[in-house]
Short mmCIF file of N, CA, C and O in Angstrom, two decimals:
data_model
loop_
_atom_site.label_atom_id
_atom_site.label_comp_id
_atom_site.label_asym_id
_atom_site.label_seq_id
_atom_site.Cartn_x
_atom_site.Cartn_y
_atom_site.Cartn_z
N UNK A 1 17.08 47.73 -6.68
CA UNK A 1 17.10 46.61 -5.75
C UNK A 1 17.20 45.29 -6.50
O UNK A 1 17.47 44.24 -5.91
N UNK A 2 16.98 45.36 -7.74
CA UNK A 2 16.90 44.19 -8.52
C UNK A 2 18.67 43.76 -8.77
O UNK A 2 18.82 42.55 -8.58
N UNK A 3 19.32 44.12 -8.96
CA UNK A 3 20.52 43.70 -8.70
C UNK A 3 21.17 43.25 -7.64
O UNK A 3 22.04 42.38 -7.63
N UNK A 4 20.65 43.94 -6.63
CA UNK A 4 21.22 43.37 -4.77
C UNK A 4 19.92 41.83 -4.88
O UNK A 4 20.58 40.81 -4.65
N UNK A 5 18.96 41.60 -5.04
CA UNK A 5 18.21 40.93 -5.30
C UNK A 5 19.26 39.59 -5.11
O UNK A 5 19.64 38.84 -4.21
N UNK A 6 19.55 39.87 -7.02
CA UNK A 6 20.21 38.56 -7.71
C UNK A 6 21.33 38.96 -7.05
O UNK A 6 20.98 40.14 -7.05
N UNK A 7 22.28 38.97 -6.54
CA UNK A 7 23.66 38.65 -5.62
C UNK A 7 23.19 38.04 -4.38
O UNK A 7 23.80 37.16 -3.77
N UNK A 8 21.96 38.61 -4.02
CA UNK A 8 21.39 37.05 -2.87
C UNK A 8 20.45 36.45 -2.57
O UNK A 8 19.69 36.33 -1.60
N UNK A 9 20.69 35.81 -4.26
CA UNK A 9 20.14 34.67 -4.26
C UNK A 9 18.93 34.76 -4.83
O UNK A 9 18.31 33.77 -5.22
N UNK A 10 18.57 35.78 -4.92
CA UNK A 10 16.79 36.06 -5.16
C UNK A 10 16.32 36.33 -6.67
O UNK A 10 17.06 36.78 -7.54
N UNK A 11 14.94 35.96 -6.83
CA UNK A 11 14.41 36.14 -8.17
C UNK A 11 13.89 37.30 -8.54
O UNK A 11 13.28 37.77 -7.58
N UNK A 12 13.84 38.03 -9.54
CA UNK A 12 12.46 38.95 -9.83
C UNK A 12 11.88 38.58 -11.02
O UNK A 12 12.29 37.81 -11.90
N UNK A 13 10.62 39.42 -10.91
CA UNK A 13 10.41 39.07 -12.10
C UNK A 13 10.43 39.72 -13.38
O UNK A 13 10.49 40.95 -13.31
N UNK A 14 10.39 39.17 -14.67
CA UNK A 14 10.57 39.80 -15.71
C UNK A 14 9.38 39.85 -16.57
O UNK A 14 8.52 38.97 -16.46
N UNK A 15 9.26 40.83 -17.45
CA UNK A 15 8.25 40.81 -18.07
C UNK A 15 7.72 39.62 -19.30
O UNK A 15 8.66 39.14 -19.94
N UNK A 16 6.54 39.19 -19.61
CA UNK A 16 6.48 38.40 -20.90
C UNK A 16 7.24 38.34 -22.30
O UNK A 16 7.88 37.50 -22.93
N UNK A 17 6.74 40.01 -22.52
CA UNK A 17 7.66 40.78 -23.77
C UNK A 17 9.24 39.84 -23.82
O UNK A 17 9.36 38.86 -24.55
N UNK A 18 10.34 40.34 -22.94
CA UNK A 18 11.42 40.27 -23.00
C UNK A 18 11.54 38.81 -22.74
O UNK A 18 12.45 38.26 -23.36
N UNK A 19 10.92 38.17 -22.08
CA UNK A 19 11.32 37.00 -21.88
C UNK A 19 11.04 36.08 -23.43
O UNK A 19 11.82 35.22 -23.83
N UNK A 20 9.92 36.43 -24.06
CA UNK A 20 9.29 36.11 -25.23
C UNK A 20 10.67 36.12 -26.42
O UNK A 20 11.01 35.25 -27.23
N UNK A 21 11.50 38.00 -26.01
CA UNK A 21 12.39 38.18 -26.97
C UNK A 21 13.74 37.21 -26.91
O UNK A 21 14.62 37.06 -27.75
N UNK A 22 13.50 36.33 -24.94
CA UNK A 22 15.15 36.16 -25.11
C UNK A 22 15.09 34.80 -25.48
O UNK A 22 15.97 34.29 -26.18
N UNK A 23 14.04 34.12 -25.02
CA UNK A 23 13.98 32.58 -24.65
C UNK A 23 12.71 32.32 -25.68
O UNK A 23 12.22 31.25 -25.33
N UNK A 24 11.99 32.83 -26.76
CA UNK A 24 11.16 32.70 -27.66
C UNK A 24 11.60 30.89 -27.92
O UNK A 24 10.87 29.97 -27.56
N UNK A 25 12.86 30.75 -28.56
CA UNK A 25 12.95 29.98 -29.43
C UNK A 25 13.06 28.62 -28.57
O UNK A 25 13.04 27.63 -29.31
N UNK A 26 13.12 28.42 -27.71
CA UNK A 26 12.68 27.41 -26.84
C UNK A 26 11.55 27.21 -26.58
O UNK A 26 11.56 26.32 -25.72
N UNK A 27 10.31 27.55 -26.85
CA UNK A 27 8.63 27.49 -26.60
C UNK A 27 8.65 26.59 -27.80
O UNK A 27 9.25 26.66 -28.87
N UNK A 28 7.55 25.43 -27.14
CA UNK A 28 7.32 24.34 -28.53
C UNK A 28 5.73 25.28 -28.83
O UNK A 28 5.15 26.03 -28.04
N UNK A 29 5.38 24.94 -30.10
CA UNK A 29 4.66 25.42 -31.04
C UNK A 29 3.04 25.92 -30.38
O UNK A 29 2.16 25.12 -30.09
N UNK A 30 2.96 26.95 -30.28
CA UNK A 30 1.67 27.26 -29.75
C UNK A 30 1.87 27.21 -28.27
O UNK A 30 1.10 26.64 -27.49
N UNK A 31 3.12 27.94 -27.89
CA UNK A 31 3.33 27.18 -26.26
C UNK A 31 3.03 28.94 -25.82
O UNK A 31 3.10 29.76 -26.73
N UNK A 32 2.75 29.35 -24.56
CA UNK A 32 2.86 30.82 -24.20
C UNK A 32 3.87 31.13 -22.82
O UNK A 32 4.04 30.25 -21.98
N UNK A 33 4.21 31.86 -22.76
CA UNK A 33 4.29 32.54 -21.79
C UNK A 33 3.65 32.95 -20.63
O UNK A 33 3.06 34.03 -20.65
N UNK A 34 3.67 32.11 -19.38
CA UNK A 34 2.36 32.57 -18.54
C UNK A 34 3.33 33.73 -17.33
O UNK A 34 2.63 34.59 -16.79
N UNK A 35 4.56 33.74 -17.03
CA UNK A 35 5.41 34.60 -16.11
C UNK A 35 6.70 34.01 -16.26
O UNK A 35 6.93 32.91 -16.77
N UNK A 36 7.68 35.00 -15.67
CA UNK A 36 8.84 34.45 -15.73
C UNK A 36 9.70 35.22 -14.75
O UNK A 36 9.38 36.33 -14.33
N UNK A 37 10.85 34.56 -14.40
CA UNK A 37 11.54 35.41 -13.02
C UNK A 37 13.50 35.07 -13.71
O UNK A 37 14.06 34.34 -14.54
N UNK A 38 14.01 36.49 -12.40
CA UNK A 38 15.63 36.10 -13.39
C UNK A 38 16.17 35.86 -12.35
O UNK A 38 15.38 36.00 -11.42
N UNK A 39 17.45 35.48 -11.95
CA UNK A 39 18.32 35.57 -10.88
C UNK A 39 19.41 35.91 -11.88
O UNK A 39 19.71 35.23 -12.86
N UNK A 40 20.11 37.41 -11.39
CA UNK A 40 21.38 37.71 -12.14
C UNK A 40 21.71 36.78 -13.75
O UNK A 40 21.86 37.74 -14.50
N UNK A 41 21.86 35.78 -14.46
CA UNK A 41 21.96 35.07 -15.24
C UNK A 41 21.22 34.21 -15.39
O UNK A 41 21.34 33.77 -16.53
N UNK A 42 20.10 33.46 -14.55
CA UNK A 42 19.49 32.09 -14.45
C UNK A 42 17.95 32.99 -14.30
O UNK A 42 17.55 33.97 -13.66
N UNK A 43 17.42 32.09 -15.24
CA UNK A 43 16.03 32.39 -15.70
C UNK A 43 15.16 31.35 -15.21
O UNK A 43 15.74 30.27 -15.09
N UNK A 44 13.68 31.36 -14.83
CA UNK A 44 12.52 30.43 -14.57
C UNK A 44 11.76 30.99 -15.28
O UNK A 44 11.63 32.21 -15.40
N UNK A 45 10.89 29.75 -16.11
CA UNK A 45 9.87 30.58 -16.78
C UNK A 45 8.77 29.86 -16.95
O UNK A 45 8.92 28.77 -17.52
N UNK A 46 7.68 30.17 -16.60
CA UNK A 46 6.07 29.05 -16.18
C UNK A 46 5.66 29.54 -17.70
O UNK A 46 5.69 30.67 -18.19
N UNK A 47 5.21 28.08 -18.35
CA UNK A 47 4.09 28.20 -19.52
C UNK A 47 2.85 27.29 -19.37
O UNK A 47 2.87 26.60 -18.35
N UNK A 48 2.03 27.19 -19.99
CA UNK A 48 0.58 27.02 -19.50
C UNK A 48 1.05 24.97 -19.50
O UNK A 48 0.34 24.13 -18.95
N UNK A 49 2.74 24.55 -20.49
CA UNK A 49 2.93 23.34 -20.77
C UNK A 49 3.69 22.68 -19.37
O UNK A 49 3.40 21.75 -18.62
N UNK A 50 4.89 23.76 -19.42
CA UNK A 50 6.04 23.29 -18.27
C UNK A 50 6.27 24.64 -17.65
O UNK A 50 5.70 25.72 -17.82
N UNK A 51 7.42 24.19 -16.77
CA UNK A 51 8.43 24.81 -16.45
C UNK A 51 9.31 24.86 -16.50
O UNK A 51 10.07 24.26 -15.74
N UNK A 52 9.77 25.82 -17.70
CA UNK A 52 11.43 25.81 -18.05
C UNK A 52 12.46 26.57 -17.20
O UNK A 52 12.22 27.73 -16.89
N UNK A 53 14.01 25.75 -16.67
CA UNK A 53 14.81 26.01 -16.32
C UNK A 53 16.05 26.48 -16.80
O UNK A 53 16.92 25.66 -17.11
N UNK A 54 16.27 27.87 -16.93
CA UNK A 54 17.66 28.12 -18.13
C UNK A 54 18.49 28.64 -16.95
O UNK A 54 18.12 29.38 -16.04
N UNK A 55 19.62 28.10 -17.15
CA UNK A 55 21.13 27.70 -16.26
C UNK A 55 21.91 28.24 -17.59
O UNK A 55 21.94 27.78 -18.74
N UNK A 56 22.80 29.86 -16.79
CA UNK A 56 23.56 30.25 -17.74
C UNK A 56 25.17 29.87 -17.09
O UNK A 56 25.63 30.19 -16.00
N UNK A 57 25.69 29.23 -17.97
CA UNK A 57 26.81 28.79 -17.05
C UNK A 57 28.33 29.79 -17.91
O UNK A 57 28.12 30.48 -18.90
N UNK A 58 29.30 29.69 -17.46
CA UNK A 58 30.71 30.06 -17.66
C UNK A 58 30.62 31.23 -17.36
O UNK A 58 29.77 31.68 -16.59
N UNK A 59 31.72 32.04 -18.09
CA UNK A 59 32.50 33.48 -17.84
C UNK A 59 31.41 34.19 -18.36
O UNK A 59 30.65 34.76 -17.58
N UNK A 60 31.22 34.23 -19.58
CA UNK A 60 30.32 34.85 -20.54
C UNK A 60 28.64 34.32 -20.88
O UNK A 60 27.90 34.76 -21.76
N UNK A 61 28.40 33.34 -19.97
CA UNK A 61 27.39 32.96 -19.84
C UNK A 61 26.15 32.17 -21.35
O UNK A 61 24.93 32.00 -21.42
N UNK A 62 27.37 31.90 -22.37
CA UNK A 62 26.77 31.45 -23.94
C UNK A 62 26.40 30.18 -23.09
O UNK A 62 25.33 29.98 -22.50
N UNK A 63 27.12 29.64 -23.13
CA UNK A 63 26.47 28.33 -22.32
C UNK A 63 25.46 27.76 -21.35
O UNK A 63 25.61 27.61 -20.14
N UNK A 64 24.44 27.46 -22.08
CA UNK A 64 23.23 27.16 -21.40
C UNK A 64 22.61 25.98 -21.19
O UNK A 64 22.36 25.27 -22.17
N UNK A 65 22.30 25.61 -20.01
CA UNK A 65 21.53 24.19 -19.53
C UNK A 65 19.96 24.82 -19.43
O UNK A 65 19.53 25.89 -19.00
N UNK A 66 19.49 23.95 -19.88
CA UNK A 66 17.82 24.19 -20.23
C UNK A 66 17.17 22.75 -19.60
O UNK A 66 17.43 21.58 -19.88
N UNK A 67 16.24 23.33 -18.65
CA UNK A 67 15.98 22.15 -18.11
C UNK A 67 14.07 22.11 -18.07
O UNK A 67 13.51 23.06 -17.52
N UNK A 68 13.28 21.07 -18.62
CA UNK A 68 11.96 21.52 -18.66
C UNK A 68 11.27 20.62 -17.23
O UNK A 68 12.01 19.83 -16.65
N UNK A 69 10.32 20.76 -16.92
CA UNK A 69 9.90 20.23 -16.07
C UNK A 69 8.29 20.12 -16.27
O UNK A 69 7.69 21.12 -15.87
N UNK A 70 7.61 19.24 -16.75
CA UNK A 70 6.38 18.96 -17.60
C UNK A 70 5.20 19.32 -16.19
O UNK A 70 5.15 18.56 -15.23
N UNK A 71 4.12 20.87 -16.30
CA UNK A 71 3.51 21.09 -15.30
C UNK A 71 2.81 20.18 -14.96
O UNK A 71 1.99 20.48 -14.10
N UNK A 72 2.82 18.59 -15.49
CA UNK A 72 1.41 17.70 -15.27
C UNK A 72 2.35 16.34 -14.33
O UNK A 72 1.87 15.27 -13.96
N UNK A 73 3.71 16.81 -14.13
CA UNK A 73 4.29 15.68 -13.00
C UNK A 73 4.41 16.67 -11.66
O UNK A 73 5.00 16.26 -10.66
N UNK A 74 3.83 17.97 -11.70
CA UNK A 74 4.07 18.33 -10.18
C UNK A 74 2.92 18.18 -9.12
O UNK A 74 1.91 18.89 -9.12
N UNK A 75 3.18 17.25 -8.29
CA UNK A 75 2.60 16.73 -6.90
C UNK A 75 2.13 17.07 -5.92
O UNK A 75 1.21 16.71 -5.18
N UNK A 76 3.54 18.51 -6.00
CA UNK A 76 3.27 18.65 -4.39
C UNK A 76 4.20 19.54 -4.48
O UNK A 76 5.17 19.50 -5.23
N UNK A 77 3.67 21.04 -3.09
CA UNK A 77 4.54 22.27 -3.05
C UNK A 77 4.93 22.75 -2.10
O UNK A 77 3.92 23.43 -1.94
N UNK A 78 5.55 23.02 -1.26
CA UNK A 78 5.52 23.07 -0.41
C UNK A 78 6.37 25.03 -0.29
O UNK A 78 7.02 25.66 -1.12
N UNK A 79 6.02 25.31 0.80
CA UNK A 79 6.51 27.18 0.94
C UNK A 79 7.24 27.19 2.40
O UNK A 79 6.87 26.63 3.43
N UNK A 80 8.47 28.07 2.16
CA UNK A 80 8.55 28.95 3.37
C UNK A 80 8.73 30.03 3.49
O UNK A 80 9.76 30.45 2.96
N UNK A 81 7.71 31.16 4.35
CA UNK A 81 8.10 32.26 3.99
C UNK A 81 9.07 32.78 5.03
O UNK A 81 9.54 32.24 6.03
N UNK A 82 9.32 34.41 4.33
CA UNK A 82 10.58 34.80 5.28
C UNK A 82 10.08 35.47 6.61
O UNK A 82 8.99 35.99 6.88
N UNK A 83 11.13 35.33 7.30
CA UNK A 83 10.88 35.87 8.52
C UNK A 83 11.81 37.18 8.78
O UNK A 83 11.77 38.14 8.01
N UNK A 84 12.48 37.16 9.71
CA UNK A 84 13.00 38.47 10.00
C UNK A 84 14.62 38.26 9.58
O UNK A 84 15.24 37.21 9.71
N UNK A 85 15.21 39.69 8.96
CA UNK A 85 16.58 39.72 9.24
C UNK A 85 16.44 39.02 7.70
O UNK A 85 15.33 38.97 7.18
N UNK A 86 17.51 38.52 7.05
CA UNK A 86 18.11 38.36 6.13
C UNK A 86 17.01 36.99 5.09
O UNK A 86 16.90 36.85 3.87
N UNK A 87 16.25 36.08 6.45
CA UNK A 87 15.33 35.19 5.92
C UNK A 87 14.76 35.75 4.36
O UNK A 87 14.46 36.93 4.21
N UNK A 88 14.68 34.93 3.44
CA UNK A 88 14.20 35.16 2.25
C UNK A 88 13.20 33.69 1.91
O UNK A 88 13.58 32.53 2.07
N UNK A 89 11.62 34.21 1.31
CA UNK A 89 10.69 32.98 1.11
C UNK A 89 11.30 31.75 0.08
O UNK A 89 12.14 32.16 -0.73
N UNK A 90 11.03 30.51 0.03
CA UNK A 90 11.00 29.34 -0.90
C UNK A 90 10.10 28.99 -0.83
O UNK A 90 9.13 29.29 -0.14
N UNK A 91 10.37 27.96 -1.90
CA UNK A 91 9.15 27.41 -2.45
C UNK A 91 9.62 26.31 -3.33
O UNK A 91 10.38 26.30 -4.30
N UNK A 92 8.93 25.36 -2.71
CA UNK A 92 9.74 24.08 -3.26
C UNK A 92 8.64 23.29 -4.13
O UNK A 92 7.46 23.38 -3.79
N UNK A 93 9.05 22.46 -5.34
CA UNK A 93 7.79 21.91 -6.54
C UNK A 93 8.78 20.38 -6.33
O UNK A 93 9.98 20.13 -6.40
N UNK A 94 7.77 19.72 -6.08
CA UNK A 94 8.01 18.33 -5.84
C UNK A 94 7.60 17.35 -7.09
O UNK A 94 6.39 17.23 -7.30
N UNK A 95 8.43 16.70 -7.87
CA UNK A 95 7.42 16.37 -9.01
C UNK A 95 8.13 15.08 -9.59
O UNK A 95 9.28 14.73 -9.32
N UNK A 96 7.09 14.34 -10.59
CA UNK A 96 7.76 13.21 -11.17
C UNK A 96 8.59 13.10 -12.14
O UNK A 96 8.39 13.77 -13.16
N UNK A 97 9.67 12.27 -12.04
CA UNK A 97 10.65 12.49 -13.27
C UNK A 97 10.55 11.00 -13.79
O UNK A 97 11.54 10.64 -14.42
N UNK A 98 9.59 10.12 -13.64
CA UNK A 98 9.79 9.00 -14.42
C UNK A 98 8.46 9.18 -15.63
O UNK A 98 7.43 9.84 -15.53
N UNK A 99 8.85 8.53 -16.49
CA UNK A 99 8.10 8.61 -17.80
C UNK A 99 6.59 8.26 -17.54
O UNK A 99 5.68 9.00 -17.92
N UNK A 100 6.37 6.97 -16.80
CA UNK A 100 5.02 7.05 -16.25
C UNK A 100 4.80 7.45 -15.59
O UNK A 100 5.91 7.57 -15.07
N UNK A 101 4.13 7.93 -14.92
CA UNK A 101 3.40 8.95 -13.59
C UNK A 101 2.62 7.46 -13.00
O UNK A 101 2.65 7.65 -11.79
N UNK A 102 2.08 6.37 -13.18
CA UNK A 102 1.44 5.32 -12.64
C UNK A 102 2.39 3.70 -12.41
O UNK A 102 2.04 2.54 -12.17
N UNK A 103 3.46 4.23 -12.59
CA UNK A 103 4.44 3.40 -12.53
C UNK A 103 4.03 2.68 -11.02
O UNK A 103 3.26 3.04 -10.13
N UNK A 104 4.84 1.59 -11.15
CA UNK A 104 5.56 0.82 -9.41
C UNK A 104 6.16 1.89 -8.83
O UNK A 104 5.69 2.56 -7.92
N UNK A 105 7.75 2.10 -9.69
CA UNK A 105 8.61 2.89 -8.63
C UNK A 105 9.00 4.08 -9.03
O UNK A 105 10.13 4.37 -9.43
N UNK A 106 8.06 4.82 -8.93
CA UNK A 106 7.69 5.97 -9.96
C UNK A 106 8.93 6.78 -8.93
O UNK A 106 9.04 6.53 -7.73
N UNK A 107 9.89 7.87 -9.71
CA UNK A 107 10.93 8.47 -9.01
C UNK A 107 10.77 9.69 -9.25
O UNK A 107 10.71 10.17 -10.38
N UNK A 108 10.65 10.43 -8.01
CA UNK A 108 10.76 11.81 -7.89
C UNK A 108 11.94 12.68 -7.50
O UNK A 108 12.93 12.18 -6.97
N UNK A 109 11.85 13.73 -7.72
CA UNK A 109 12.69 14.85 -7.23
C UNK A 109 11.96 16.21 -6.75
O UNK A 109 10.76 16.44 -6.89
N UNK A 110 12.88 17.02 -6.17
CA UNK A 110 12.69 18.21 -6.01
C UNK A 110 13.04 19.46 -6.14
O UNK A 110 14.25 19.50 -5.93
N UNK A 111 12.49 20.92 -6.47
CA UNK A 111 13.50 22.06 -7.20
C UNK A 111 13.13 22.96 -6.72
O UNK A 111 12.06 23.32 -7.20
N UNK A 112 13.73 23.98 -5.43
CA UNK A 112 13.51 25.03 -4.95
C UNK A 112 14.18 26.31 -5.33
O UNK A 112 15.35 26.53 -5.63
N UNK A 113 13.11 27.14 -5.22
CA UNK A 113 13.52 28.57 -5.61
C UNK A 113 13.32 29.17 -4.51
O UNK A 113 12.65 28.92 -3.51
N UNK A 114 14.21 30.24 -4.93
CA UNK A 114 14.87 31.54 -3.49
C UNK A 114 13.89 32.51 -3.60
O UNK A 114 13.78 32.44 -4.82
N UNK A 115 12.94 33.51 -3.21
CA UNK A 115 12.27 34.93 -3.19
C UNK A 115 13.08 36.06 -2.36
O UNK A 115 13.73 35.73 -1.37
N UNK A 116 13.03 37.19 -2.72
CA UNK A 116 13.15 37.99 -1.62
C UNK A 116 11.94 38.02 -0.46
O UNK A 116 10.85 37.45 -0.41
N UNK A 117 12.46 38.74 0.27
CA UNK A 117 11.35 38.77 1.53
C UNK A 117 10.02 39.62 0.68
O UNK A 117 8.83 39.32 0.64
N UNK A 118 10.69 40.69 0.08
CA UNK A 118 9.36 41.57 -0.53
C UNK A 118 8.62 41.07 -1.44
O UNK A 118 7.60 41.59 -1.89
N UNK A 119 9.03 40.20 -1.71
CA UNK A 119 8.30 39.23 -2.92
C UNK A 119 7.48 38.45 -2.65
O UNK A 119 7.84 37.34 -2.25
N UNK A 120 5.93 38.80 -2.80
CA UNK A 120 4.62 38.05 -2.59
C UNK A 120 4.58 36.39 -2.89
O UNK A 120 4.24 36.30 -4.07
N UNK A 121 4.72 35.46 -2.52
CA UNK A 121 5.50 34.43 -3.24
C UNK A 121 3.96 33.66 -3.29
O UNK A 121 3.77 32.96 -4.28
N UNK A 122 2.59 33.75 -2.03
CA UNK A 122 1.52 32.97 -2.22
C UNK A 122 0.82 32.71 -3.50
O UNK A 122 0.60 31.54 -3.79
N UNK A 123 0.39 33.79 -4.41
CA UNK A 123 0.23 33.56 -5.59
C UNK A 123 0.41 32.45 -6.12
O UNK A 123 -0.52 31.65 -6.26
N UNK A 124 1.67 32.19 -6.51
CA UNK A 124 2.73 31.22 -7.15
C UNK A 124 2.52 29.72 -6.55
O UNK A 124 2.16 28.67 -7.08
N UNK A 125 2.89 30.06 -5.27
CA UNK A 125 2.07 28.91 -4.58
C UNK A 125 1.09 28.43 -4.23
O UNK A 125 1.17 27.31 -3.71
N UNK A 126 -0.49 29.19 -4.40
CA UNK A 126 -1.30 28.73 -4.59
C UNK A 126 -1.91 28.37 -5.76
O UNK A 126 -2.97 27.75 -5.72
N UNK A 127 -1.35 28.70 -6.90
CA UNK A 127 -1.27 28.39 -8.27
C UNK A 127 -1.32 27.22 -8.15
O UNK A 127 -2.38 26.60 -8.23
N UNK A 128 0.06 26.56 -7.89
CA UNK A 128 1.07 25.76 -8.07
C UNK A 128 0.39 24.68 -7.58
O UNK A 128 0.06 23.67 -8.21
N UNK A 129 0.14 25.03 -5.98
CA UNK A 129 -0.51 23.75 -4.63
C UNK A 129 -2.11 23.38 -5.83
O UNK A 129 -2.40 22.24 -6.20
N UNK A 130 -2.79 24.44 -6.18
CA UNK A 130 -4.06 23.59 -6.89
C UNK A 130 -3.48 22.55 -8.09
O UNK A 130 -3.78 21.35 -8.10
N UNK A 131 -2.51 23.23 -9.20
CA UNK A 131 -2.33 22.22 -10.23
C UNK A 131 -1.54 20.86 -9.41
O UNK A 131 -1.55 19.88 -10.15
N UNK A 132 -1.11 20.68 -8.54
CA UNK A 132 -0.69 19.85 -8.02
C UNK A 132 -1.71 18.62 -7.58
O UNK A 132 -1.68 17.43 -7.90
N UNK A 133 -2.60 19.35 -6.72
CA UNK A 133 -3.30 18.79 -6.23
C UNK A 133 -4.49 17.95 -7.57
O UNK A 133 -5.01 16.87 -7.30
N UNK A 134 -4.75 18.69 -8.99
CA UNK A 134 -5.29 18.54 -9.81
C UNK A 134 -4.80 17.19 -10.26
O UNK A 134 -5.42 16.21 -10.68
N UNK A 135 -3.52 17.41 -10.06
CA UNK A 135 -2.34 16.43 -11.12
C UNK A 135 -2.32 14.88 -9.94
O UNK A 135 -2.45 13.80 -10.52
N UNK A 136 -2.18 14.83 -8.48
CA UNK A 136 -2.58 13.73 -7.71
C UNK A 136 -4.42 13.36 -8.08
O UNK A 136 -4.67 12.19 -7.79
N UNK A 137 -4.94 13.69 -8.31
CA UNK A 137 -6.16 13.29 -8.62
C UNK A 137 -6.44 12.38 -9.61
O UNK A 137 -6.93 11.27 -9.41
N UNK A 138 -5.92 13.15 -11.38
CA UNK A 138 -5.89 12.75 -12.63
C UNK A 138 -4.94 11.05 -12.16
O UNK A 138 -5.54 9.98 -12.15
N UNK A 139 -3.60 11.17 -11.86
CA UNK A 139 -2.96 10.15 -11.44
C UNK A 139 -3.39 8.98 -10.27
O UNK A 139 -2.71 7.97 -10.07
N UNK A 140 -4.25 9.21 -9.77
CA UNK A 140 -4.81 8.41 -8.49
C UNK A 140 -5.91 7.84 -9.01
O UNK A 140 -6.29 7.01 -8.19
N UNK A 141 -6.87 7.85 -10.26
CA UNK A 141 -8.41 7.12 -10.70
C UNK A 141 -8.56 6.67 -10.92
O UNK A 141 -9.75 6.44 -11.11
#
């Protein structure tokens, strides 16, 4: 099922091990592995620092966009789960992309991921909704 998965749209997940073996050399120094998920070519991978985004692009897929997302600018999370028929859960991480987090016009974005329906997605999101909520606190004192 993990192949029908990734053709729509959906993540699974992968183990530490392999992810360790593929994407090792992108972890800054003393960084770990806390989970990681694939879609057919495109990887997510949570460490205790960020969240790294690897975007395999072309024919042969050498070409890679790596995108980090620092776990201490995410805000806010928001979920939907699936419902019936083809519906598949998201889960959206709302977070800061300006250098200060206490700025004036501090600028955000947002980055949603696809689940299958069978895919427990609360976990992740209640993970996620506390460090969030941790991270509006630290930023608000």
């Amino acid at each position: 099922m993990g192949l029908m998965d990734g053709l729509l749209g959906n993540y699974s997940e992968v183990s530490k091990d392999e992810l360790h073996n593929q994407y090792g050399q992108y972890l800054m120094p003393d960084e770990k592995i806390e989970m990681g998920f694939k879609l057919v070519r495109d990887t997510f991978i949570f460490t205790e620092k960020r969240l790294i985004l690897l975007d395999h692009q072309g024919v042969t897929g050498k070409k890679t966009r790596i995108h980090s997302i620092s776990m201490d600018s995410i805000f806010d999370v928001t979920i939907e789960t699936a419902g019936t028929g083809f519906d598949d859960s998201e889960l959206t991480i709302h977070y800061i992309v300006s250098p200060y987090y206490r700025a004036n016009n501090v600028q955000t974005t947002t980055y949603t991921f696809e689940f299958g329906k069978k895919f427990n997605v609360q976990p992740i999101y209640v993970a996620l909704t506390t460090l969030a909520h941790e991270n509006r606190t630290k930023i608000n004192q």
